Amino acid sequence: MTVIDEIKKLKAEKNAVILAHNYQPKEIQDLADCLGDSLELAREAKKTDADIIVLCGVMFMAETAKIINPTKKVLIPNPNAGCKLADYVNPAMIKAERKAYPDAEVVLYVNSTAESKAEADITCTSSNAVAVCKSLKSKRILFGPDSNLASWVAEQLPEKEIIPLPYGGCCPVHAEIKPQTAREAKAAGYTVICHPECPKAVRDECDVVASTGGMLKEAANADRWAVLTERDMTYRLKCKYPEKEFKGYESAFCENMKLITPELLRDSLRDETTEVVLPDALIKGAGRAIERMLNI
Ligand code: 13P
Ligand code: SF4
């Protein structure tokens, strides 16, 4: 039996569902029951009837699935799949900023640890960051850990004072993308789309700024795209729009997203590893901030 057949058999036997992020390797994308951006995966994890959720993505995504559906068994095939951006803030840093800005509400990007989320008023993803900030009563908002996303939100909402958490947090994959890349793609006739985690200098050169889920919708509007985000996003786009051209960039590569392989996914289903286990208090604390976001 092939690894793929084993995965299909185990999944049926155990009533498991495979949720995978849009940056997963092609072979994992092909095996997923649901592919999506961070928000879509969270919503799917909340509503699933499956007994087991296997999250093919990075740890904060698996933690989020567990927090919003704690009675399910949530597995991540490789527990080493972290997110470098998530490590830029911790609870002590958030508490210190709250003291410095007592009138501000804290919006935390889901690319953060469960411990940090428990200190936030509300979480957001890249697809709803603007809507989340807009929904808040307070004019002042402490936002982190991604300083690029913070500046993107500030541009969209001039009526708010968006204060980035002061640790220069950024995604190393998107921070490496250069404005010149966008300019060259435009000169070559591409419509250029980038993720809001890209630096402002890059965003300013692009035609469209969107989350990975947003990219899948925006792609309907042109035929030749240069896609300035993690490289496997182009596979996802090509599957949805086979008639269109999507130019990706090999160097835009999230090594953590590639730590999931079909063999590890098979082992995870077979041995029910690695289970995401979080203390009840943390589930409650972080769950409050995530649920508030999901209700927007
Ligand atoms: P999305 O919310 O667009 O899926 O982005 C998640 C992410 O990790 C981007 O680097
Ligand atoms: Fe984290 Fe960046 Fe990888 Fe997304 S692409 S998971 S933000 S390191």
mmCIF file of N, CA and C and ligand atoms in Angstrom, residues 21 23 38 57-61 82-86 109 111 146 170-174 195 197 229-230 253-257, ligand 2:
data_model
loop_
_atom_site.group_PDB
_atom_site.id
_atom_site.type_symbol
_atom_site.label_atom_id
_atom_site.label_comp_id
_atom_site.label_asym_id
_atom_site.label_seq_id
_atom_site.Cartn_x
_atom_site.Cartn_y
_atom_site.Cartn_z
ATOM 1 N N HIS A 21 -2.647 24.403 5.668
ATOM 2 C CA HIS A 21 -2.481 25.804 5.288
ATOM 3 C C HIS A 21 -2.054 25.909 3.819
ATOM 4 N N TYR A 23 0.304 27.307 2.484
ATOM 5 C CA TYR A 23 1.759 27.251 2.244
ATOM 6 C C TYR A 23 2.324 25.838 2.365
ATOM 7 N N SER A 38 -5.223 31.201 7.661
ATOM 8 C CA SER A 38 -5.307 30.971 9.109
ATOM 9 C C SER A 38 -6.741 31.061 9.622
ATOM 10 N N GLY A 57 0.405 22.456 9.199
ATOM 11 C CA GLY A 57 0.735 23.875 9.165
ATOM 12 C C GLY A 57 1.772 24.094 10.243
ATOM 13 N N VAL A 58 1.706 25.218 10.930
ATOM 14 C CA VAL A 58 2.667 25.459 12.011
ATOM 15 C C VAL A 58 1.949 25.438 13.369
ATOM 16 N N MET A 59 2.751 25.417 14.431
ATOM 17 C CA MET A 59 2.212 25.126 15.760
ATOM 18 C C MET A 59 1.089 26.079 16.199
ATOM 19 N N PHE A 60 1.226 27.388 15.894
ATOM 20 C CA PHE A 60 0.165 28.288 16.385
ATOM 21 C C PHE A 60 -1.184 27.930 15.753
ATOM 22 N N MET A 61 -1.161 27.364 14.549
ATOM 23 C CA MET A 61 -2.419 26.978 13.895
ATOM 24 C C MET A 61 -3.029 25.766 14.602
ATOM 25 N N GLY A 82 7.428 25.452 13.974
ATOM 26 C CA GLY A 82 7.084 26.694 14.684
ATOM 27 C C GLY A 82 6.881 27.821 13.688
ATOM 28 N N CYS A 83 6.737 29.037 14.214
ATOM 29 C CA CYS A 83 6.651 30.224 13.350
ATOM 30 C C CYS A 83 7.579 31.256 13.984
ATOM 31 N N LYS A 84 8.565 31.696 13.197
ATOM 32 C CA LYS A 84 9.560 32.610 13.775
ATOM 33 C C LYS A 84 8.927 33.918 14.226
ATOM 34 N N LEU A 85 7.893 34.330 13.529
ATOM 35 C CA LEU A 85 7.202 35.567 13.920
ATOM 36 C C LEU A 85 6.561 35.435 15.307
ATOM 37 N N ALA A 86 6.015 34.260 15.593
ATOM 38 C CA ALA A 86 5.303 34.057 16.863
ATOM 39 C C ALA A 86 6.204 34.263 18.078
ATOM 40 N N TYR A 109 -1.933 39.298 16.552
ATOM 41 C CA TYR A 109 -1.971 38.476 15.337
ATOM 42 C C TYR A 109 -1.952 37.014 15.786
ATOM 43 N N ASN A 111 -0.502 34.650 14.670
ATOM 44 C CA ASN A 111 0.865 34.112 14.590
ATOM 45 C C ASN A 111 1.598 34.467 15.881
ATOM 46 N N ASP A 146 3.507 41.340 14.403
ATOM 47 C CA ASP A 146 4.051 41.702 13.090
ATOM 48 C C ASP A 146 3.990 43.220 12.864
ATOM 49 N N CYS A 170 8.688 40.546 12.700
ATOM 50 C CA CYS A 170 8.327 40.418 11.284
ATOM 51 C C CYS A 170 8.506 38.961 10.875
ATOM 52 N N CYS A 171 7.876 38.617 9.774
ATOM 53 C CA CYS A 171 8.041 37.269 9.217
ATOM 54 C C CYS A 171 9.301 37.282 8.366
ATOM 55 N N PRO A 172 10.273 36.436 8.662
ATOM 56 C CA PRO A 172 11.523 36.469 7.897
ATOM 57 C C PRO A 172 11.330 36.163 6.411
ATOM 58 N N VAL A 173 10.299 35.404 6.086
ATOM 59 C CA VAL A 173 10.056 35.055 4.677
ATOM 60 C C VAL A 173 9.607 36.308 3.904
ATOM 61 N N HIS A 174 8.650 37.030 4.458
ATOM 62 C CA HIS A 174 8.124 38.212 3.763
ATOM 63 C C HIS A 174 9.058 39.414 3.882
ATOM 64 N N HIS A 195 1.476 39.722 0.220
ATOM 65 C CA HIS A 195 0.859 39.497 1.528
ATOM 66 C C HIS A 195 1.106 40.741 2.397
ATOM 67 N N GLU A 197 2.141 40.946 5.245
ATOM 68 C CA GLU A 197 3.355 40.802 6.070
ATOM 69 C C GLU A 197 4.588 41.350 5.343
ATOM 70 N N THR A 229 4.679 36.057 -1.983
ATOM 71 C CA THR A 229 4.457 35.423 -0.680
ATOM 72 C C THR A 229 5.155 34.069 -0.732
ATOM 73 N N GLU A 230 4.889 33.218 0.241
ATOM 74 C CA GLU A 230 5.549 31.909 0.299
ATOM 75 C C GLU A 230 5.331 31.145 -1.026
ATOM 76 N N PHE A 253 10.497 31.137 1.034
ATOM 77 C CA PHE A 253 10.376 29.746 1.446
ATOM 78 C C PHE A 253 10.296 29.674 2.975
ATOM 79 N N CYS A 254 9.161 29.192 3.500
ATOM 80 C CA CYS A 254 9.025 29.048 4.960
ATOM 81 C C CYS A 254 9.424 27.623 5.325
ATOM 82 N N GLU A 255 10.612 27.501 5.899
ATOM 83 C CA GLU A 255 11.143 26.158 6.184
ATOM 84 C C GLU A 255 10.249 25.392 7.167
ATOM 85 N N ASN A 256 9.606 26.113 8.077
ATOM 86 C CA ASN A 256 8.747 25.438 9.049
ATOM 87 C C ASN A 256 7.521 24.795 8.395
ATOM 88 N N MET A 257 7.001 25.471 7.386
ATOM 89 C CA MET A 257 5.825 24.928 6.684
ATOM 90 C C MET A 257 6.170 23.629 5.947
HETATM 91 FE FE1 SF4 B 2 5.455 32.289 10.286
HETATM 92 FE FE2 SF4 B 2 6.328 33.628 8.165
HETATM 93 FE FE3 SF4 B 2 6.262 30.987 8.070
HETATM 94 FE FE4 SF4 B 2 3.981 32.431 8.034
HETATM 95 S S1 SF4 B 2 5.577 32.369 6.472
HETATM 96 S S2 SF4 B 2 4.390 30.602 9.266
HETATM 97 S S3 SF4 B 2 4.537 34.121 9.417
HETATM 98 S S4 SF4 B 2 7.532 32.252 9.463
#
